[in-house]
């Protein structure tokens, strides 16, 4: 049935329609990467650059600022690793977005949010910026 859904969607959108959707998803991931990198508050740190429609980042609560993955101590990594699971739980309980998190031990990266943007039709730069503001508000006391 998945193959039929894909075929019907492709038939409906056509090659150009799919191209626009994919390009938009990739551009939204790049947008979030830029928001994280250009942030001057210290609330965000880039874990992994945008790859396709994915971007990895940490939310950094005020008590852990400044955080720099290149100079972080094992204690700082241990503390930042606790943030994503707690913030995700708060967001889910509030009925907000459900963003996955994961560590990448091989790269010495503790838990970070991995934002995946598979359906860009319902996302925009404005919505993503608002999401980040809500995350900051919900996580400020962590």
XYZ file of N, CA, C and O in Angstrom:
568
model
N 0.814 -1.193 0.000
C 0.000 0.000 0.000
C 0.866 1.269 0.000
O 0.431 2.294 -0.504
N 2.078 1.198 0.572
C 2.957 2.375 0.552
C 3.367 2.729 -0.868
O 3.461 3.910 -1.208
N 3.625 1.719 -1.665
C 4.013 1.970 -3.054
C 2.869 2.663 -3.810
O 3.113 3.579 -4.607
N 1.649 2.242 -3.541
C 0.494 2.866 -4.189
C 0.366 4.328 -3.752
O 0.125 5.216 -4.583
N 0.546 4.599 -2.467
C 0.474 5.982 -1.965
C 1.548 6.848 -2.623
O 1.279 7.985 -3.014
N 2.744 6.310 -2.713
C 3.826 7.057 -3.351
C 3.495 7.326 -4.814
O 3.661 8.443 -5.305
N 3.022 6.322 -5.507
C 2.690 6.481 -6.920
C 1.592 7.532 -7.109
O 1.693 8.410 -7.971
N 0.558 7.469 -6.268
C -0.527 8.445 -6.376
C -0.036 9.865 -6.073
O -0.404 10.824 -6.761
N 0.792 9.987 -5.050
C 1.325 11.309 -4.701
C 2.203 11.847 -5.825
O 2.148 13.035 -6.151
N 3.012 10.964 -6.412
C 3.888 11.406 -7.508
C 3.047 11.813 -8.717
O 3.335 12.794 -9.390
N 2.022 11.039 -8.964
C 1.133 11.345 -10.081
C 0.475 12.717 -9.865
O 0.339 13.508 -10.796
N 0.114 13.007 -8.630
C -0.544 14.264 -8.294
C 0.422 15.445 -8.390
O 0.099 16.473 -8.970
N 1.638 15.283 -7.826
C 2.598 16.397 -7.756
C 3.487 16.511 -8.982
O 3.929 17.597 -9.319
N 3.840 15.395 -9.556
C 4.766 15.398 -10.681
C 6.205 15.601 -10.216
O 6.473 15.839 -9.031
N 7.132 15.499 -11.156
C 8.557 15.634 -10.822
C 8.871 17.006 -10.227
O 9.584 17.112 -9.227
N 8.339 18.044 -10.831
C 8.628 19.398 -10.339
C 8.045 19.624 -8.950
O 8.666 20.287 -8.112
N 6.882 19.088 -8.703
C 6.269 19.228 -7.381
C 7.093 18.554 -6.300
O 7.303 19.114 -5.217
N 7.573 17.330 -6.588
C 8.432 16.638 -5.623
C 9.736 17.394 -5.420
O 10.239 17.508 -4.300
N 10.293 17.902 -6.500
C 11.540 18.667 -6.402
C 11.361 19.876 -5.486
O 12.205 20.150 -4.630
N 10.257 20.581 -5.634
C 9.997 21.752 -4.792
C 9.856 21.363 -3.324
O 10.365 22.053 -2.435
N 9.147 20.250 -3.057
C 8.983 19.798 -1.676
C 10.327 19.438 -1.043
O 10.617 19.827 0.091
N 11.144 18.702 -1.767
C 12.444 18.288 -1.242
C 13.343 19.502 -1.031
O 13.981 19.647 0.020
N 13.388 20.394 -2.001
C 14.205 21.607 -1.863
C 13.759 22.438 -0.667
O 14.584 22.977 0.071
N 12.455 22.527 -0.471
C 11.930 23.302 0.666
C 12.319 22.646 1.994
O 12.722 23.335 2.934
N 12.225 21.333 2.077
C 12.619 20.623 3.302
C 14.094 20.856 3.604
O 14.475 21.136 4.749
N 14.931 20.760 2.587
C 16.370 20.984 2.774
C 16.632 22.427 3.215
O 17.459 22.682 4.084
N 15.915 23.374 2.624
C 16.135 24.780 2.978
C 15.670 25.070 4.403
O 16.276 25.895 5.101
N 14.623 24.405 4.866
C 14.179 24.596 6.246
C 15.211 24.063 7.239
O 15.455 24.670 8.284
N 15.843 22.947 6.909
C 16.905 22.417 7.778
C 18.074 23.403 7.823
O 18.633 23.669 8.894
N 18.438 23.957 6.685
C 19.503 24.967 6.644
C 19.101 26.213 7.433
O 19.937 26.845 8.079
N 17.830 26.567 7.387
C 17.340 27.713 8.150
C 17.539 27.489 9.644
O 18.032 28.372 10.355
N 17.145 26.311 10.131
C 17.317 26.021 11.563
C 18.799 26.031 11.923
O 19.190 26.584 12.956
N 19.630 25.450 11.074
C 21.078 25.494 11.318
C 21.556 26.939 11.467
O 22.293 27.276 12.399
N 21.116 27.812 10.577
C 21.527 29.214 10.627
C 21.011 29.892 11.900
O 21.734 30.677 12.531
N 19.780 29.590 12.294
C 19.230 30.160 13.524
C 20.079 29.755 14.732
O 20.346 30.566 15.610
N 20.484 28.504 14.766
C 21.301 28.009 15.876
C 22.669 28.677 15.870
O 23.135 29.190 16.885
N 23.309 28.688 14.726
C 24.670 29.233 14.616
C 24.693 30.737 14.881
O 25.621 31.247 15.514
N 23.680 31.452 14.421
C 23.658 32.907 14.558
C 23.073 33.392 15.885
O 23.084 34.589 16.158
N 22.605 32.471 16.714
C 22.029 32.842 17.999
C 23.072 33.522 18.875
O 24.206 33.052 18.988
N 22.702 34.624 19.478
C 23.637 35.364 20.334
C 23.321 35.204 21.818
O 24.046 35.732 22.658
N 22.255 34.467 22.148
C 21.864 34.308 23.547
C 22.580 33.156 24.229
O 22.580 33.069 25.449
N 23.128 32.237 23.436
C 23.751 31.040 24.002
C 22.765 29.909 24.227
O 23.125 28.868 24.772
N 21.512 30.098 23.797
C 20.479 29.089 24.017
C 20.605 27.880 23.097
O 19.996 26.848 23.349
N 21.407 27.988 22.057
C 21.483 26.924 21.054
C 22.940 26.637 20.712
O 23.773 27.546 20.660
N 23.221 25.381 20.454
C 24.553 24.972 20.002
C 24.367 23.900 18.940
O 23.539 22.997 19.099
N 25.111 24.008 17.877
C 24.991 23.064 16.769
C 25.713 21.767 17.103
O 26.888 21.778 17.467
N 25.004 20.666 17.007
C 25.607 19.348 17.211
C 26.079 18.794 15.875
O 27.209 18.322 15.760
N 25.204 18.832 14.880
C 25.547 18.369 13.536
C 24.931 19.327 12.528
O 23.789 19.750 12.696
N 25.663 19.674 11.490
C 25.093 20.579 10.485
C 23.937 19.925 9.735
O 23.758 18.708 9.786
N 23.168 20.753 9.072
C 22.033 20.248 8.298
C 22.518 19.239 7.267
O 23.496 19.477 6.561
N 21.832 18.123 7.237
C 22.075 17.077 6.246
C 20.717 16.688 5.693
O 19.868 16.191 6.437
N 20.528 16.940 4.431
C 19.228 16.720 3.803
C 18.178 17.506 4.575
O 18.274 18.712 4.672
N 17.190 16.836 5.160
C 16.128 17.527 5.889
C 16.274 17.332 7.393
O 15.289 17.339 8.130
N 17.502 17.142 7.869
C 17.782 16.912 9.287
C 18.778 17.947 9.786
O 19.672 18.358 9.053
N 18.656 18.293 11.055
C 19.665 19.144 11.693
C 19.710 18.750 13.163
O 18.688 18.460 13.776
N 20.919 18.715 13.729
C 21.093 18.340 15.129
C 21.576 19.521 15.948
O 22.492 20.236 15.539
N 20.949 19.724 17.103
C 21.338 20.851 17.945
C 21.017 20.564 19.399
O 20.213 19.689 19.724
N 21.670 21.317 20.263
C 21.367 21.276 21.690
C 20.612 22.529 22.074
O 20.921 23.615 21.578
N 19.642 22.368 22.959
C 19.115 23.525 23.670
C 19.981 23.653 24.916
O 20.202 22.672 25.638
N 20.480 24.859 25.182
C 21.372 25.098 26.312
C 20.652 25.991 27.324
O 20.471 27.188 27.075
N 20.229 25.419 28.456
C 19.575 26.244 29.473
C 20.546 27.285 30.034
O 21.768 27.092 29.988
N 20.016 28.374 30.577
C 20.887 29.441 31.085
C 21.988 28.966 32.028
O 23.119 29.454 31.957
N 21.714 27.991 32.888
C 22.720 27.562 33.859
C 23.914 26.862 33.207
O 24.969 26.740 33.820
N 23.752 26.404 31.957
C 24.835 25.702 31.264
C 25.544 26.574 30.223
O 26.418 26.102 29.513
N 25.136 27.823 30.138
C 25.741 28.723 29.159
C 27.003 29.351 29.728
O 27.047 29.635 30.921
N 27.972 29.604 28.912
C 28.078 29.229 27.501
C 28.456 27.752 27.362
O 29.105 27.189 28.236
N 28.030 27.147 26.265
C 28.372 25.761 25.964
C 29.028 25.715 24.595
O 28.497 26.264 23.632
N 30.160 25.062 24.521
C 30.884 24.900 23.262
C 31.303 23.443 23.166
O 32.062 22.968 24.006
N 30.801 22.739 22.168
C 31.093 21.308 22.071
C 32.575 21.029 21.876
O 33.053 19.963 22.239
N 33.306 21.973 21.326
C 34.737 21.749 21.079
C 35.584 21.885 22.340
O 36.687 21.363 22.385
N 35.070 22.589 23.341
C 35.843 22.796 24.570
C 35.129 22.265 25.813
O 35.621 22.451 26.924
N 33.978 21.627 25.633
C 33.179 21.157 26.770
C 33.922 20.084 27.561
O 34.601 19.228 27.000
N 33.763 20.146 28.866
C 34.342 19.146 29.767
C 33.411 17.938 29.827
O 32.232 18.030 29.452
N 33.892 16.816 30.314
C 33.000 15.655 30.496
C 31.793 15.982 31.386
O 30.691 15.491 31.132
N 31.986 16.830 32.377
C 30.876 17.220 33.254
C 29.834 18.036 32.486
O 28.629 17.850 32.661
N 30.303 18.938 31.624
C 29.368 19.734 30.816
C 28.606 18.845 29.837
O 27.404 19.016 29.633
N 29.300 17.892 29.230
C 28.625 16.950 28.336
C 27.588 16.134 29.102
O 26.486 15.882 28.607
N 27.922 15.716 30.311
C 26.984 14.926 31.116
C 25.727 15.740 31.428
O 24.609 15.202 31.400
N 25.900 17.022 31.705
C 24.755 17.879 32.015
C 23.915 18.178 30.780
O 22.690 18.131 30.832
N 24.554 18.487 29.667
C 23.805 18.813 28.452
C 23.052 17.574 27.947
O 21.983 17.694 27.349
N 23.578 16.386 28.221
C 22.922 15.147 27.793
C 21.562 14.957 28.461
O 20.695 14.262 27.925
N 21.360 15.556 29.612
C 20.100 15.412 30.353
C 19.012 16.352 29.853
O 17.836 16.160 30.145
N 19.401 17.372 29.116
C 18.451 18.421 28.733
C 17.433 17.936 27.703
O 16.222 18.127 27.884
N 17.871 17.344 26.618
C 16.940 16.954 25.545
C 15.848 15.997 26.036
O 14.667 16.224 25.726
N 16.185 14.940 26.794
C 15.094 14.062 27.264
C 14.072 14.784 28.139
O 12.867 14.560 28.011
N 14.554 15.677 29.008
C 13.631 16.397 29.892
C 12.778 17.386 29.109
O 11.567 17.506 29.352
N 13.387 18.099 28.190
C 12.635 19.078 27.404
C 11.646 18.386 26.475
O 10.499 18.835 26.332
N 12.043 17.292 25.879
C 11.112 16.550 25.017
C 9.903 16.098 25.827
O 8.763 16.199 25.370
N 10.137 15.602 27.049
C 9.046 15.153 27.908
C 8.081 16.308 28.193
O 6.870 16.146 28.112
N 8.623 17.467 28.514
C 7.779 18.635 28.780
C 6.959 19.014 27.557
O 5.776 19.337 27.654
N 7.611 18.989 26.409
C 6.918 19.367 25.182
C 5.790 18.386 24.871
O 4.693 18.793 24.482
N 6.052 17.101 25.045
C 5.020 16.094 24.786
C 3.853 16.251 25.746
O 2.697 16.179 25.340
N 4.146 16.446 27.019
C 3.077 16.602 28.017
C 2.232 17.838 27.754
O 1.043 17.864 28.078
N 2.844 18.861 27.170
C 2.122 20.090 26.839
C 1.379 19.978 25.509
O 0.663 20.903 25.125
N 1.562 18.873 24.795
C 0.912 18.706 23.501
C 1.589 19.486 22.394
O 0.987 19.797 21.379
N 2.856 19.815 22.608
C 3.617 20.574 21.619
C 4.319 19.586 20.681
O 3.986 18.414 20.638
N 5.290 20.070 19.967
C 6.009 19.251 18.989
C 6.725 18.077 19.650
O 7.135 18.148 20.808
N 6.870 17.016 18.893
C 7.614 15.854 19.362
C 8.875 15.744 18.507
O 8.823 15.320 17.354
N 9.984 16.158 19.078
C 11.260 16.148 18.366
C 12.129 15.068 18.969
O 12.315 15.009 20.192
N 12.688 14.217 18.122
C 13.546 13.156 18.608
C 14.886 13.676 19.100
O 15.305 14.787 18.773
N 15.526 12.863 19.904
C 16.877 13.184 20.357
C 17.686 11.900 20.348
O 17.125 10.804 20.365
N 18.991 12.053 20.318
C 19.865 10.885 20.313
C 21.289 11.317 20.594
O 21.652 12.455 20.330
N 22.079 10.402 21.131
C 23.515 10.659 21.222
C 24.208 10.026 20.015
O 23.627 9.174 19.336
N 25.422 10.460 19.756
C 26.272 9.781 18.779
C 27.617 9.560 19.476
O 28.521 10.396 19.376
N 27.706 8.468 20.228
C 28.926 8.220 21.012
C 30.204 8.191 20.174
O 31.253 8.648 20.633
N 30.129 7.693 18.958
C 31.324 7.610 18.112
C 31.900 8.987 17.807
O 33.096 9.120 17.543
N 31.060 10.017 17.863
C 31.514 11.389 17.618
C 31.596 12.193 18.917
O 31.747 13.409 18.886
N 31.445 11.499 20.044
C 31.473 12.138 21.364
C 30.390 13.207 21.492
O 30.618 14.287 22.055
N 29.208 12.909 20.966
C 28.082 13.838 21.037
C 27.008 13.261 21.959
O 26.388 12.250 21.629
N 26.803 13.882 23.119
C 25.722 13.418 24.000
C 24.368 13.785 23.403
O 24.296 14.484 22.392
N 23.292 13.332 24.054
C 21.934 13.583 23.565
C 21.777 14.991 22.996
O 22.104 15.971 23.654
N 21.280 15.046 21.775
C 20.954 16.326 21.141
C 19.663 16.146 20.372
O 19.270 15.024 20.044
N 18.986 17.254 20.131
C 17.760 17.180 19.337
C 18.123 16.939 17.883
O 19.040 17.551 17.348
N 17.383 16.034 17.266
C 17.549 15.759 15.835
C 16.223 16.106 15.175
O 15.267 15.329 15.193
N 16.179 17.304 14.637
C 14.962 17.787 13.995
C 14.923 17.269 12.567
O 15.834 17.518 11.778
N 13.871 16.526 12.261
C 13.679 15.957 10.929
C 12.460 16.639 10.319
O 11.410 16.715 10.946
N 12.613 17.133 9.112
C 11.552 17.885 8.447
C 11.077 17.141 7.197
O 11.344 17.546 6.076
N 10.335 16.028 7.389
C 9.951 15.207 6.244
C 8.785 15.768 5.439
O 8.600 15.395 4.301
N 7.975 16.632 6.026
C 6.812 17.149 5.320
C 6.819 18.674 5.382
O 6.175 19.267 6.246
N 7.531 19.312 4.478
C 7.670 20.758 4.537
C 6.408 21.534 4.163
O 6.357 22.735 4.343
N 5.393 20.846 3.671
C 4.171 21.555 3.282
C 3.531 22.260 4.466
O 2.854 23.255 4.301
N 3.753 21.741 5.666
C 3.106 22.307 6.849
C 4.089 23.034 7.758
O 3.751 23.363 8.884
N 5.305 23.261 7.290
C 6.317 23.974 8.060
C 6.755 25.229 7.319
O 6.686 25.293 6.101
N 7.213 26.175 8.104
C 7.730 27.418 7.533
C 8.817 27.926 8.466
O 8.951 27.462 9.604
N 9.575 28.890 7.999
C 10.595 29.496 8.846
C 9.953 30.109 10.086
O 10.478 29.983 11.196
N 8.811 30.742 9.915
C 8.110 31.356 11.051
C 7.722 30.302 12.081
O 7.944 30.486 13.284
N 7.153 29.189 11.632
C 6.746 28.133 12.561
C 7.952 27.532 13.280
O 7.880 27.218 14.473
N 9.060 27.368 12.580
C 10.250 26.808 13.207
C 10.858 27.783 14.213
O 11.305 27.377 15.284
N 10.848 29.057 13.889
C 11.340 30.063 14.835
C 10.457 30.083 16.089
O 10.945 30.169 17.211
N 9.143 29.975 15.908
C 8.219 29.925 17.042
C 8.457 28.673 17.888
O 8.395 28.736 19.122
N 8.719 27.560 17.233
C 9.033 26.320 17.951
C 10.265 26.511 18.839
O 10.268 26.123 20.012
N 11.284 27.125 18.304
C 12.508 27.351 19.076
C 12.247 28.287 20.260
O 12.791 28.082 21.354
N 11.391 29.271 20.082
C 11.032 30.163 21.190
C 10.297 29.392 22.282
O 10.550 29.603 23.474
N 9.397 28.505 21.882
C 8.671 27.697 22.875
C 9.625 26.765 23.599
O 9.510 26.573 24.820
N 10.553 26.181 22.870
C 11.544 25.310 23.507
C 12.357 26.079 24.540
O 12.600 25.591 25.641
N 12.755 27.287 24.192
C 13.531 28.112 25.113
C 12.719 28.421 26.359
O 13.216 28.346 27.486
N 11.446 28.756 26.191
C 10.598 29.075 27.335
C 10.382 27.846 28.223
O 10.444 27.941 29.457
N 10.154 26.684 27.611
C 9.909 25.466 28.383
C 11.159 24.917 29.063
O 11.057 24.206 30.057
N 12.314 25.212 28.522
C 13.535 24.629 29.047
C 14.405 25.556 29.878
O 15.461 25.135 30.365
N 13.970 26.777 30.068
C 14.822 27.768 30.732
C 15.254 27.383 32.141
O 16.314 27.788 32.601
N 14.441 26.578 32.834
C 14.782 26.227 34.211
C 15.479 24.859 34.350
O 15.710 24.396 35.458
N 15.808 24.242 33.238
C 16.454 22.923 33.316
C 17.907 23.030 33.748
O 18.582 23.977 33.502
